[in-house]
Amino acid sequence: IALGCFYQTCTIPTARQYAEELNAPAHFDAYTVGAVSIGSAVIQPLYRWLLSKSFAATMHFQLVCIQLGSILYSLAQVAGKMELLVVGRLLGGFGASQYPIYQFIAESVGKNHRSKVISLVSGFGKSFGFALGPIFAACVANVDFQLGDMVVDKETNPGWMVALLCVVQIALVVWVFPREGSKLIGKEKLSADLPESAAPNFMSLKAKVFHYFALSYVVLMIALSNAFLSAWQLAATKVIQLTFEWSVQWSAVLVGGICFTPAFVTPLLGRLSYKFQDRTILLFSCLAQLLSCVLLFDYGTPIPYLIGGLLIFNAMTSEVMFSLSLSTKVAFLSEVDVVMSVIGLSTISRLPGFMLGSYLAMDELAGTFLAGSLLSVLGACVFFKKLVPT
């Protein structure tokens, strides 16, 4: 998860400059960064087949895709082709999906501990990857040398670094990851603690409708939060560099630092899940997101914007985490693999998120966040009674 998130964000601080260097049209950076989301979504059917065979084989496939895509991204400068930026990111996106990890957690961890495990694996892992990407870009901003026709600089460094990290990750997968396949995908769903009458086919029509609406809501929450997270990451980088006129290094450090704070917050929320229900924590996260939107408007000073970014990034990360946990608990055993697959497909929402972050002005994006946050709060209130483990 950390490597996939690092791959998604390490190009954000320099994507605009890289696209301009290759004479790409305005806002091309949104398509470059967002191409990863398309790759993650379109490969979903193949993931289901691979997971039914072997978790480890699926991880190897992901890493090879990320590695080759990263190399193509860096070679776009030598070729002078802006199309290679998108092709490389699209290929890397084939391996950047978090669906295989979520499927593994859903099958391997019981409901009582699932929220805590997700907070550690997903919450910390995503935060670490999201933070390390921009911070790495800041650290190598001044690295610039040439090997023949190939230039290694701040634009191409992210691709080369990700390709090297994939080698390390492949060794870790060989060492620790299970080789068996999924116990749910393409197989009969059996569980000793799941009575036959608890299957959705035995529910009344009204109960079944509300059940599917509740599942749809948590999936929509994940998609909406991921879109807003992506929009904020790209927009914050642009606002800090262009509106507040700070350097690439400072924008990367600030955005990366804010992205890393959920690594400390989500484990605490995971502990709270033993005392409070997931739906309660989700509702308060939605309220925190709604209130923090007020600080994202342009007040002529960066302080409110950075504080608002800190609050809203943690709130949205919490929403993704507990919506994911609820989706595995609200769903019946026979539905878990399908729900996880749909959540994997929902990562395509990152592309419109990046486009929002690139195209919308500061106040326009804040208004969009405000409207989406209000929708999240209303949904949490409407489906509150239905968001309970089956």
C-alpha positions as YAML, in Angstrom:
chain: A
units: angstrom
residues:
- id: 1
  name: ILE
  ca: [0.00, 0.00, 0.00]
- id: 2
  name: ALA
  ca: [2.79, 2.44, 0.92]
- id: 3
  name: LEU
  ca: [4.64, 1.77, -2.35]
- id: 4
  name: GLY
  ca: [1.47, 2.21, -4.42]
- id: 5
  name: CYS
  ca: [0.67, 5.52, -2.72]
- id: 6
  name: PHE
  ca: [4.28, 6.67, -3.06]
- id: 7
  name: TYR
  ca: [4.09, 5.88, -6.78]
- id: 8
  name: GLN
  ca: [0.88, 7.91, -7.10]
- id: 9
  name: THR
  ca: [2.17, 11.04, -5.33]
- id: 10
  name: CYS
  ca: [5.93, 11.24, -5.95]
- id: 11
  name: THR
  ca: [5.33, 12.95, -9.31]
- id: 12
  name: ILE
  ca: [2.85, 15.58, -8.05]
- id: 13
  name: PRO
  ca: [5.38, 18.33, -7.10]
- id: 14
  name: THR
  ca: [7.10, 18.22, -10.51]
- id: 15
  name: ALA
  ca: [4.35, 16.91, -12.85]
- id: 16
  name: ARG
  ca: [3.40, 20.41, -14.03]
- id: 17
  name: GLN
  ca: [7.03, 21.36, -14.82]
- id: 18
  name: TYR
  ca: [7.66, 18.00, -16.53]
- id: 19
  name: ALA
  ca: [4.60, 18.45, -18.76]
- id: 20
  name: GLU
  ca: [5.62, 22.03, -19.63]
- id: 21
  name: GLU
  ca: [9.12, 20.84, -20.53]
- id: 22
  name: LEU
  ca: [7.60, 18.45, -23.08]
- id: 23
  name: ASN
  ca: [5.34, 21.23, -24.45]
- id: 24
  name: ALA
  ca: [2.18, 19.59, -23.17]
- id: 25
  name: PRO
  ca: [-1.06, 21.60, -23.01]
- id: 26
  name: ALA
  ca: [-2.27, 23.29, -19.82]
- id: 27
  name: HIS
  ca: [-3.52, 21.03, -17.01]
- id: 28
  name: PHE
  ca: [-1.81, 18.02, -18.61]
- id: 29
  name: ASP
  ca: [-0.36, 17.22, -15.17]
- id: 30
  name: ALA
  ca: [-3.85, 16.19, -13.99]
- id: 31
  name: TYR
  ca: [-4.05, 13.52, -16.69]
- id: 32
  name: THR
  ca: [-0.48, 12.38, -16.03]
- id: 33
  name: VAL
  ca: [-1.03, 11.93, -12.31]
- id: 34
  name: GLY
  ca: [-4.60, 10.63, -12.71]
- id: 35
  name: ALA
  ca: [-3.75, 7.99, -15.34]
- id: 36
  name: VAL
  ca: [-2.75, 5.70, -12.47]
- id: 37
  name: SER
  ca: [-6.40, 5.57, -11.35]
- id: 38
  name: ILE
  ca: [-7.59, 4.45, -14.78]
- id: 39
  name: GLY
  ca: [-4.99, 1.69, -14.88]
- id: 40
  name: SER
  ca: [-6.01, 0.49, -11.42]
- id: 41
  name: ALA
  ca: [-9.68, 0.25, -12.43]
- id: 42
  name: VAL
  ca: [-9.50, -1.37, -15.88]
- id: 43
  name: ILE
  ca: [-7.28, -4.22, -14.66]
- id: 44
  name: GLN
  ca: [-9.82, -5.27, -12.00]
- id: 45
  name: PRO
  ca: [-11.19, -8.42, -13.77]
- id: 46
  name: LEU
  ca: [-7.66, -9.78, -14.16]
- id: 47
  name: TYR
  ca: [-7.00, -9.16, -10.46]
- id: 48
  name: ARG
  ca: [-9.96, -11.33, -9.50]
- id: 49
  name: TRP
  ca: [-8.59, -14.22, -11.55]
- id: 50
  name: LEU
  ca: [-5.05, -13.76, -10.20]
- id: 51
  name: LEU
  ca: [-6.25, -13.57, -6.59]
- id: 52
  name: SER
  ca: [-8.17, -16.82, -7.00]
- id: 53
  name: LYS
  ca: [-4.82, -18.46, -7.88]
- id: 54
  name: SER
  ca: [-2.28, -16.79, -5.58]
- id: 55
  name: PHE
  ca: [-1.93, -13.66, -3.47]
- id: 56
  name: ALA
  ca: [1.86, -13.63, -3.98]
- id: 57
  name: ALA
  ca: [1.59, -13.98, -7.77]
- id: 58
  name: THR
  ca: [-0.81, -11.03, -7.82]
- id: 59
  name: MET
  ca: [1.71, -8.91, -5.89]
- id: 60
  name: HIS
  ca: [4.50, -9.84, -8.32]
- id: 61
  name: PHE
  ca: [2.32, -8.82, -11.27]
- id: 62
  name: GLN
  ca: [1.59, -5.48, -9.59]
- id: 63
  name: LEU
  ca: [5.25, -4.75, -8.92]
- id: 64
  name: VAL
  ca: [6.37, -5.56, -12.47]
- id: 65
  name: CYS
  ca: [3.71, -3.19, -13.87]
- id: 66
  name: ILE
  ca: [4.73, -0.37, -11.51]
- id: 67
  name: GLN
  ca: [8.40, -0.89, -12.32]
- id: 68
  name: LEU
  ca: [7.97, -0.85, -16.11]
- id: 69
  name: GLY
  ca: [5.59, 2.10, -15.94]
- id: 70
  name: SER
  ca: [8.04, 4.12, -13.83]
- id: 71
  name: ILE
  ca: [10.87, 3.49, -16.29]
- id: 72
  name: LEU
  ca: [8.69, 4.62, -19.22]
- id: 73
  name: TYR
  ca: [7.74, 7.77, -17.30]
- id: 74
  name: SER
  ca: [11.38, 8.70, -16.82]
- id: 75
  name: LEU
  ca: [12.33, 7.88, -20.42]
- id: 76
  name: ALA
  ca: [9.69, 10.29, -21.76]
- id: 77
  name: GLN
  ca: [12.25, 13.08, -21.36]
- id: 78
  name: VAL
  ca: [14.79, 11.31, -23.59]
- id: 79
  name: ALA
  ca: [12.14, 10.50, -26.20]
- id: 80
  name: GLY
  ca: [10.64, 13.98, -25.98]
- id: 81
  name: LYS
  ca: [7.15, 12.46, -26.06]
- id: 82
  name: MET
  ca: [4.53, 13.71, -23.65]
- id: 83
  name: GLU
  ca: [2.39, 10.67, -24.52]
- id: 84
  name: LEU
  ca: [4.93, 8.45, -22.75]
- id: 85
  name: LEU
  ca: [4.11, 10.24, -19.49]
- id: 86
  name: VAL
  ca: [0.52, 9.03, -19.66]
- id: 87
  name: VAL
  ca: [1.38, 5.57, -21.05]
- id: 88
  name: GLY
  ca: [3.95, 4.99, -18.30]
- id: 89
  name: ARG
  ca: [1.59, 6.11, -15.55]
- id: 90
  name: LEU
  ca: [-1.24, 4.05, -17.03]
- id: 91
  name: LEU
  ca: [0.94, 0.92, -17.10]
- id: 92
  name: GLY
  ca: [2.10, 1.60, -13.56]
- id: 93
  name: GLY
  ca: [-1.53, 2.03, -12.55]
- id: 94
  name: PHE
  ca: [-2.14, -1.60, -13.50]
- id: 95
  name: GLY
  ca: [-0.10, -2.47, -10.43]
- id: 96
  name: ALA
  ca: [-1.12, 0.34, -8.07]
- id: 97
  name: SER
  ca: [-4.53, -1.01, -7.02]
- id: 98
  name: GLN
  ca: [-5.02, -1.65, -3.29]
- id: 99
  name: TYR
  ca: [-7.84, -4.14, -3.94]
- id: 100
  name: PRO
  ca: [-5.64, -7.26, -3.48]
- id: 101
  name: ILE
  ca: [-4.51, -6.08, -0.03]
- id: 102
  name: TYR
  ca: [-8.05, -5.24, 1.05]
- id: 103
  name: GLN
  ca: [-9.27, -8.64, -0.14]
- id: 104
  name: PHE
  ca: [-6.51, -10.32, 1.85]
- id: 105
  name: ILE
  ca: [-7.43, -8.37, 5.01]
- id: 106
  name: ALA
  ca: [-11.14, -9.10, 4.58]
- id: 107
  name: GLU
  ca: [-10.41, -12.83, 4.42]
- id: 108
  name: SER
  ca: [-7.64, -13.05, 7.03]
- id: 109
  name: VAL
  ca: [-8.80, -10.78, 9.87]
- id: 110
  name: GLY
  ca: [-11.91, -11.24, 12.04]
- id: 111
  name: LYS
  ca: [-14.55, -8.53, 12.36]
- id: 112
  name: ASN
  ca: [-13.59, -7.65, 15.94]
- id: 113
  name: HIS
  ca: [-10.05, -6.66, 14.98]
- id: 114
  name: ARG
  ca: [-10.55, -5.57, 11.38]
- id: 115
  name: SER
  ca: [-10.87, -1.84, 12.07]
- id: 116
  name: LYS
  ca: [-7.61, -1.79, 14.02]
- id: 117
  name: VAL
  ca: [-5.75, -3.79, 11.36]
- id: 118
  name: ILE
  ca: [-7.07, -1.57, 8.56]
- id: 119
  name: SER
  ca: [-6.05, 1.52, 10.54]
- id: 120
  name: LEU
  ca: [-2.49, 0.18, 10.76]
- id: 121
  name: VAL
  ca: [-2.12, -1.35, 7.30]
- id: 122
  name: SER
  ca: [-4.19, 1.08, 5.25]
- id: 123
  name: GLY
  ca: [-4.15, 4.19, 7.43]
- id: 124
  name: PHE
  ca: [-0.44, 4.16, 8.23]
- id: 125
  name: GLY
  ca: [0.63, 2.63, 4.91]
- id: 126
  name: LYS
  ca: [-1.27, 5.15, 2.77]
- id: 127
  name: SER
  ca: [-0.14, 8.08, 4.92]
- id: 128
  name: PHE
  ca: [3.48, 6.98, 4.76]
- id: 129
  name: GLY
  ca: [3.33, 6.57, 0.98]
- id: 130
  name: PHE
  ca: [1.43, 9.80, 0.37]
- id: 131
  name: ALA
  ca: [3.91, 11.71, 2.57]
- id: 132
  name: LEU
  ca: [7.08, 10.08, 1.30]
- id: 133
  name: GLY
  ca: [6.24, 10.87, -2.34]
- id: 134
  name: PRO
  ca: [6.29, 14.69, -2.09]
- id: 135
  name: ILE
  ca: [9.09, 14.70, 0.51]
- id: 136
  name: PHE
  ca: [11.26, 12.55, -1.75]
- id: 137
  name: ALA
  ca: [10.57, 14.97, -4.62]
- id: 138
  name: ALA
  ca: [11.77, 17.83, -2.40]
- id: 139
  name: CYS
  ca: [14.95, 16.00, -1.38]
- id: 140
  name: VAL
  ca: [16.02, 15.28, -4.98]
- id: 141
  name: ALA
  ca: [14.91, 18.62, -6.45]
- id: 142
  name: ASN
  ca: [18.54, 19.69, -6.90]
- id: 143
  name: VAL
  ca: [19.85, 16.35, -8.20]
- id: 144
  name: ASP
  ca: [20.77, 16.91, -11.84]
- id: 145
  name: PHE
  ca: [23.25, 14.94, -13.94]
- id: 146
  name: GLN
  ca: [23.47, 13.35, -17.38]
- id: 147
  name: LEU
  ca: [24.24, 9.80, -18.57]
- id: 148
  name: GLY
  ca: [24.69, 9.98, -22.33]
- id: 149
  name: ASP
  ca: [21.39, 11.28, -23.74]
- id: 150
  name: MET
  ca: [19.55, 10.50, -20.51]
- id: 151
  name: VAL
  ca: [19.11, 13.33, -18.01]
- id: 152
  name: VAL
  ca: [18.49, 12.44, -14.36]
- id: 153
  name: ASP
  ca: [16.83, 15.43, -12.70]
- id: 154
  name: LYS
  ca: [13.90, 16.39, -10.48]
- id: 155
  name: GLU
  ca: [11.38, 15.43, -13.18]
- id: 156
  name: THR
  ca: [12.72, 11.91, -13.86]
- id: 157
  name: ASN
  ca: [14.06, 10.98, -10.41]
- id: 158
  name: PRO
  ca: [10.67, 9.72, -9.12]
- id: 159
  name: GLY
  ca: [10.44, 7.11, -11.88]
- id: 160
  name: TRP
  ca: [13.92, 5.75, -11.31]
- id: 161
  name: MET
  ca: [13.45, 5.59, -7.53]
- id: 162
  name: VAL
  ca: [10.14, 3.72, -7.78]
- id: 163
  name: ALA
  ca: [11.73, 1.20, -10.16]
- id: 164
  name: LEU
  ca: [14.48, 0.51, -7.59]
- id: 165
  name: LEU
  ca: [12.00, 0.23, -4.73]
- id: 166
  name: CYS
  ca: [10.07, -2.39, -6.70]
- id: 167
  name: VAL
  ca: [13.13, -4.65, -6.61]
- id: 168
  name: VAL
  ca: [13.16, -4.46, -2.81]
- id: 169
  name: GLN
  ca: [9.42, -5.07, -2.62]
- id: 170
  name: ILE
  ca: [9.64, -8.13, -4.88]
- id: 171
  name: ALA
  ca: [12.16, -9.65, -2.47]
- id: 172
  name: LEU
  ca: [9.81, -8.96, 0.47]
- id: 173
  name: VAL
  ca: [6.87, -10.60, -1.30]
- id: 174
  name: VAL
  ca: [8.95, -13.71, -1.99]
- id: 175
  name: TRP
  ca: [9.99, -13.81, 1.64]
- id: 176
  name: VAL
  ca: [6.78, -13.16, 3.59]
- id: 177
  name: PHE
  ca: [3.62, -13.17, 1.46]
- id: 178
  name: PRO
  ca: [1.36, -16.27, 1.28]
- id: 179
  name: ARG
  ca: [1.31, -18.15, -2.00]
- id: 180
  name: GLU
  ca: [-2.21, -19.57, -1.67]
- id: 181
  name: GLY
  ca: [-5.12, -17.93, -3.41]
- id: 182
  name: SER
  ca: [-8.36, -16.36, -2.20]
- id: 183
  name: LYS
  ca: [-10.78, -18.54, -0.24]
- id: 184
  name: LEU
  ca: [-13.79, -16.54, -1.47]
- id: 185
  name: ILE
  ca: [-13.30, -15.51, -5.09]
- id: 186
  name: GLY
  ca: [-14.82, -18.10, -7.41]
- id: 187
  name: LYS
  ca: [-15.46, -20.50, -4.53]
- id: 188
  name: GLU
  ca: [-18.41, -21.54, -2.40]
- id: 189
  name: LYS
  ca: [-18.78, -19.23, 0.59]
- id: 190
  name: LEU
  ca: [-18.97, -21.19, 3.82]
- id: 191
  name: SER
  ca: [-18.64, -20.01, 7.40]
- id: 192
  name: ALA
  ca: [-19.33, -21.77, 10.68]
- id: 193
  name: ASP
  ca: [-20.64, -18.60, 12.33]
- id: 194
  name: LEU
  ca: [-22.92, -17.57, 9.46]
- id: 195
  name: PRO
  ca: [-26.39, -19.20, 9.62]
- id: 196
  name: GLU
  ca: [-28.03, -19.85, 6.27]
- id: 197
  name: SER
  ca: [-30.94, -17.56, 7.20]
- id: 198
  name: ALA
  ca: [-28.50, -14.63, 7.40]
- id: 199
  name: ALA
  ca: [-27.93, -14.68, 3.65]
- id: 200
  name: PRO
  ca: [-29.49, -11.75, 1.73]
- id: 201
  name: ASN
  ca: [-31.85, -14.11, -0.15]
- id: 202
  name: PHE
  ca: [-33.73, -14.73, 3.10]
- id: 203
  name: MET
  ca: [-34.28, -11.03, 3.88]
- id: 204
  name: SER
  ca: [-37.51, -9.18, 3.22]
- id: 205
  name: LEU
  ca: [-37.58, -6.94, 0.16]
- id: 206
  name: LYS
  ca: [-37.52, -3.77, 2.28]
- id: 207
  name: ALA
  ca: [-34.60, -5.01, 4.38]
- id: 208
  name: LYS
  ca: [-32.73, -6.09, 1.26]
- id: 209
  name: VAL
  ca: [-33.19, -2.67, -0.38]
- id: 210
  name: PHE
  ca: [-31.87, -0.83, 2.68]
- id: 211
  name: HIS
  ca: [-29.01, -3.32, 2.95]
- id: 212
  name: TYR
  ca: [-27.86, -2.62, -0.61]
- id: 213
  name: PHE
  ca: [-28.34, 1.13, -0.16]
- id: 214
  name: ALA
  ca: [-26.15, 1.02, 2.97]
- id: 215
  name: LEU
  ca: [-23.46, -0.90, 1.08]
- id: 216
  name: SER
  ca: [-23.70, 1.58, -1.81]
- id: 217
  name: TYR
  ca: [-23.28, 4.46, 0.61]
- id: 218
  name: VAL
  ca: [-20.03, 3.17, 2.13]
- id: 219
  name: VAL
  ca: [-18.61, 2.46, -1.34]
- id: 220
  name: LEU
  ca: [-19.63, 5.97, -2.45]
- id: 221
  name: MET
  ca: [-17.95, 7.39, 0.65]
- id: 222
  name: ILE
  ca: [-14.69, 5.68, -0.27]
- id: 223
  name: ALA
  ca: [-14.89, 6.92, -3.88]
- id: 224
  name: LEU
  ca: [-15.78, 10.49, -2.86]
- id: 225
  name: SER
  ca: [-13.10, 10.68, -0.17]
- id: 226
  name: ASN
  ca: [-10.43, 9.32, -2.54]
- id: 227
  name: ALA
  ca: [-11.44, 11.89, -5.16]
- id: 228
  name: PHE
  ca: [-11.24, 14.72, -2.63]
- id: 229
  name: LEU
  ca: [-7.91, 13.49, -1.25]
- id: 230
  name: SER
  ca: [-6.45, 13.52, -4.76]
- id: 231
  name: ALA
  ca: [-7.95, 16.94, -5.50]
- id: 232
  name: TRP
  ca: [-6.50, 18.42, -2.32]
- id: 233
  name: GLN
  ca: [-3.01, 16.97, -2.93]
- id: 234
  name: LEU
  ca: [-2.73, 18.44, -6.41]
- id: 235
  name: ALA
  ca: [-4.50, 21.70, -5.55]
- id: 236
  name: ALA
  ca: [-2.46, 22.28, -2.39]
- id: 237
  name: THR
  ca: [0.76, 21.85, -4.34]
- id: 238
  name: LYS
  ca: [-0.46, 24.35, -6.96]
- id: 239
  name: VAL
  ca: [-1.76, 26.85, -4.38]
- id: 240
  name: ILE
  ca: [1.44, 26.80, -2.32]
- id: 241
  name: GLN
  ca: [3.65, 27.18, -5.41]
- id: 242
  name: LEU
  ca: [1.60, 29.69, -7.41]
- id: 243
  name: THR
  ca: [-0.72, 31.53, -5.02]
- id: 244
  name: PHE
  ca: [1.56, 31.75, -1.99]
- id: 245
  name: GLU
  ca: [4.70, 31.73, -4.22]
- id: 246
  name: TRP
  ca: [6.66, 29.21, -2.20]
- id: 247
  name: SER
  ca: [9.30, 26.92, -3.73]
- id: 248
  name: VAL
  ca: [8.81, 23.39, -5.04]
- id: 249
  name: GLN
  ca: [10.73, 22.07, -2.03]
- id: 250
  name: TRP
  ca: [8.53, 23.88, 0.49]
- id: 251
  name: SER
  ca: [5.33, 22.83, -1.25]
- id: 252
  name: ALA
  ca: [6.49, 19.21, -1.25]
- id: 253
  name: VAL
  ca: [7.52, 19.27, 2.42]
- id: 254
  name: LEU
  ca: [4.26, 20.91, 3.55]
- id: 255
  name: VAL
  ca: [1.98, 18.66, 1.50]
- id: 256
  name: GLY
  ca: [4.02, 15.59, 2.43]
- id: 257
  name: GLY
  ca: [4.02, 16.54, 6.10]
- id: 258
  name: ILE
  ca: [0.25, 16.94, 6.17]
- id: 259
  name: CYS
  ca: [-0.18, 13.64, 4.32]
- id: 260
  name: PHE
  ca: [1.91, 11.91, 6.99]
- id: 261
  name: THR
  ca: [-0.17, 13.05, 9.99]
- id: 262
  name: PRO
  ca: [-2.83, 10.31, 9.56]
- id: 263
  name: ALA
  ca: [-0.05, 7.81, 10.34]
- id: 264
  name: PHE
  ca: [-0.38, 8.99, 13.95]
- id: 265
  name: VAL
  ca: [-4.13, 9.68, 13.97]
- id: 266
  name: THR
  ca: [-5.48, 6.49, 12.37]
- id: 267
  name: PRO
  ca: [-3.88, 4.06, 14.88]
- id: 268
  name: LEU
  ca: [-5.54, 6.04, 17.68]
- id: 269
  name: LEU
  ca: [-8.87, 5.82, 15.87]
- id: 270
  name: GLY
  ca: [-8.29, 2.11, 15.41]
- id: 271
  name: ARG
  ca: [-8.01, 1.75, 19.18]
- id: 272
  name: LEU
  ca: [-11.19, 3.76, 19.63]
- id: 273
  name: SER
  ca: [-13.01, 1.23, 17.44]
- id: 274
  name: TYR
  ca: [-12.95, -1.15, 20.44]
- id: 275
  name: LYS
  ca: [-14.95, 1.39, 22.49]
- id: 276
  name: PHE
  ca: [-17.09, 3.03, 19.81]
- id: 277
  name: GLN
  ca: [-18.83, 1.62, 16.78]
- id: 278
  name: ASP
  ca: [-17.34, 2.24, 13.36]
- id: 279
  name: ARG
  ca: [-20.46, 4.11, 12.25]
- id: 280
  name: THR
  ca: [-20.08, 6.58, 15.13]
- id: 281
  name: ILE
  ca: [-16.46, 7.35, 14.27]
- id: 282
  name: LEU
  ca: [-17.45, 7.67, 10.60]
- id: 283
  name: LEU
  ca: [-20.19, 10.19, 11.44]
- id: 284
  name: PHE
  ca: [-17.83, 12.37, 13.51]
- id: 285
  name: SER
  ca: [-15.21, 12.19, 10.74]
- id: 286
  name: CYS
  ca: [-17.79, 13.48, 8.25]
- id: 287
  name: LEU
  ca: [-18.67, 16.34, 10.61]
- id: 288
  name: ALA
  ca: [-14.98, 17.22, 11.05]
- id: 289
  name: GLN
  ca: [-14.56, 17.28, 7.27]
- id: 290
  name: LEU
  ca: [-17.58, 19.57, 6.88]
- id: 291
  name: LEU
  ca: [-16.26, 22.08, 9.44]
- id: 292
  name: SER
  ca: [-12.70, 22.08, 8.07]
- id: 293
  name: CYS
  ca: [-13.93, 23.09, 4.59]
- id: 294
  name: VAL
  ca: [-14.51, 26.61, 5.89]
- id: 295
  name: LEU
  ca: [-10.76, 27.10, 6.31]
- id: 296
  name: LEU
  ca: [-9.95, 26.18, 2.69]
- id: 297
  name: PHE
  ca: [-11.29, 29.40, 1.16]
- id: 298
  name: ASP
  ca: [-8.86, 32.16, 0.17]
- id: 299
  name: TYR
  ca: [-8.33, 34.50, 3.14]
- id: 300
  name: GLY
  ca: [-5.13, 36.02, 1.71]
- id: 301
  name: THR
  ca: [-2.85, 34.11, 4.10]
- id: 302
  name: PRO
  ca: [-1.62, 30.50, 4.00]
- id: 303
  name: ILE
  ca: [-2.23, 29.74, 7.70]
- id: 304
  name: PRO
  ca: [-6.00, 28.95, 7.55]
- id: 305
  name: TYR
  ca: [-5.49, 26.98, 4.34]
- id: 306
  name: LEU
  ca: [-2.77, 24.78, 5.86]
- id: 307
  name: ILE
  ca: [-4.75, 24.20, 9.06]
- id: 308
  name: GLY
  ca: [-7.83, 23.34, 7.01]
- id: 309
  name: GLY
  ca: [-5.76, 20.99, 4.85]
- id: 310
  name: LEU
  ca: [-4.42, 19.23, 7.95]
- id: 311
  name: LEU
  ca: [-7.92, 18.71, 9.36]
- id: 312
  name: ILE
  ca: [-9.66, 17.70, 6.14]
- id: 313
  name: PHE
  ca: [-6.93, 15.28, 5.07]
- id: 314
  name: ASN
  ca: [-7.16, 13.42, 8.39]
- id: 315
  name: ALA
  ca: [-10.97, 13.46, 8.30]
- id: 316
  name: MET
  ca: [-11.12, 12.06, 4.76]
- id: 317
  name: THR
  ca: [-8.50, 9.41, 5.52]
- id: 318
  name: SER
  ca: [-10.57, 8.34, 8.52]
- id: 319
  name: GLU
  ca: [-13.68, 8.15, 6.34]
- id: 320
  name: VAL
  ca: [-11.94, 5.88, 3.84]
- id: 321
  name: MET
  ca: [-10.62, 3.67, 6.61]
- id: 322
  name: PHE
  ca: [-13.88, 3.17, 8.50]
- id: 323
  name: SER
  ca: [-16.01, 2.99, 5.35]
- id: 324
  name: LEU
  ca: [-13.73, 0.20, 4.17]
- id: 325
  name: SER
  ca: [-14.03, -1.58, 7.50]
- id: 326
  name: LEU
  ca: [-17.82, -1.18, 7.52]
- id: 327
  name: SER
  ca: [-18.12, -2.50, 3.97]
- id: 328
  name: THR
  ca: [-16.56, -5.81, 5.03]
- id: 329
  name: LYS
  ca: [-18.80, -6.01, 8.11]
- id: 330
  name: VAL
  ca: [-22.11, -4.89, 6.62]
- id: 331
  name: ALA
  ca: [-21.69, -7.21, 3.63]
- id: 332
  name: PHE
  ca: [-22.64, -10.86, 3.97]
- id: 333
  name: LEU
  ca: [-19.90, -13.42, 3.46]
- id: 334
  name: SER
  ca: [-21.23, -14.19, -0.02]
- id: 335
  name: GLU
  ca: [-20.91, -10.49, -0.95]
- id: 336
  name: VAL
  ca: [-17.45, -9.64, 0.43]
- id: 337
  name: ASP
  ca: [-15.40, -10.43, -2.68]
- id: 338
  name: VAL
  ca: [-17.81, -8.50, -4.95]
- id: 339
  name: VAL
  ca: [-17.83, -5.49, -2.60]
- id: 340
  name: MET
  ca: [-14.01, -5.47, -2.44]
- id: 341
  name: SER
  ca: [-13.88, -5.60, -6.24]
- id: 342
  name: VAL
  ca: [-16.28, -2.65, -6.56]
- id: 343
  name: ILE
  ca: [-14.19, -0.69, -4.05]
- id: 344
  name: GLY
  ca: [-11.16, -1.46, -6.20]
- id: 345
  name: LEU
  ca: [-13.00, -0.08, -9.24]
- id: 346
  name: SER
  ca: [-13.91, 3.05, -7.28]
- id: 347
  name: THR
  ca: [-10.24, 4.13, -7.33]
- id: 348
  name: ILE
  ca: [-10.98, 5.58, -10.77]
- id: 349
  name: SER
  ca: [-12.57, 8.47, -8.83]
- id: 350
  name: ARG
  ca: [-9.02, 9.73, -8.23]
- id: 351
  name: LEU
  ca: [-8.83, 10.88, -11.87]
- id: 352
  name: PRO
  ca: [-11.75, 13.37, -11.64]
- id: 353
  name: GLY
  ca: [-10.28, 14.33, -8.26]
- id: 354
  name: PHE
  ca: [-6.96, 15.29, -9.82]
- id: 355
  name: MET
  ca: [-8.84, 17.16, -12.56]
- id: 356
  name: LEU
  ca: [-10.79, 19.12, -9.93]
- id: 357
  name: GLY
  ca: [-7.54, 19.99, -8.19]
- id: 358
  name: SER
  ca: [-5.98, 21.19, -11.43]
- id: 359
  name: TYR
  ca: [-8.88, 23.06, -13.03]
- id: 360
  name: LEU
  ca: [-10.71, 24.66, -10.10]
- id: 361
  name: ALA
  ca: [-9.60, 27.83, -8.35]
- id: 362
  name: MET
  ca: [-9.02, 27.87, -4.61]
- id: 363
  name: ASP
  ca: [-12.52, 29.06, -3.59]
- id: 364
  name: GLU
  ca: [-14.24, 26.87, -6.20]
- id: 365
  name: LEU
  ca: [-12.58, 23.74, -4.86]
- id: 366
  name: ALA
  ca: [-13.41, 24.69, -1.27]
- id: 367
  name: GLY
  ca: [-17.07, 25.06, -2.27]
- id: 368
  name: THR
  ca: [-16.99, 21.65, -3.95]
- id: 369
  name: PHE
  ca: [-15.52, 20.11, -0.81]
- id: 370
  name: LEU
  ca: [-18.23, 21.78, 1.26]
- id: 371
  name: ALA
  ca: [-21.03, 20.35, -0.91]
- id: 372
  name: GLY
  ca: [-19.50, 16.85, -0.89]
- id: 373
  name: SER
  ca: [-18.97, 16.97, 2.87]
- id: 374
  name: LEU
  ca: [-22.60, 17.92, 3.44]
- id: 375
  name: LEU
  ca: [-23.66, 14.94, 1.31]
- id: 376
  name: SER
  ca: [-21.42, 12.66, 3.40]
- id: 377
  name: VAL
  ca: [-22.93, 13.88, 6.69]
- id: 378
  name: LEU
  ca: [-26.50, 13.47, 5.42]
- id: 379
  name: GLY
  ca: [-25.75, 9.95, 4.20]
- id: 380
  name: ALA
  ca: [-24.16, 8.96, 7.51]
- id: 381
  name: CYS
  ca: [-27.26, 10.17, 9.37]
- id: 382
  name: VAL
  ca: [-29.73, 8.46, 6.99]
- id: 383
  name: PHE
  ca: [-27.99, 5.07, 7.02]
- id: 384
  name: PHE
  ca: [-26.70, 5.19, 10.59]
- id: 385
  name: LYS
  ca: [-29.03, 2.42, 11.85]
- id: 386
  name: LYS
  ca: [-28.15, 0.17, 8.91]
- id: 387
  name: LEU
  ca: [-24.36, 0.42, 9.26]
- id: 388
  name: VAL
  ca: [-24.03, -2.52, 11.64]
- id: 389
  name: PRO
  ca: [-22.20, -5.85, 11.19]
- id: 390
  name: THR
  ca: [-24.31, -8.64, 9.71]
...
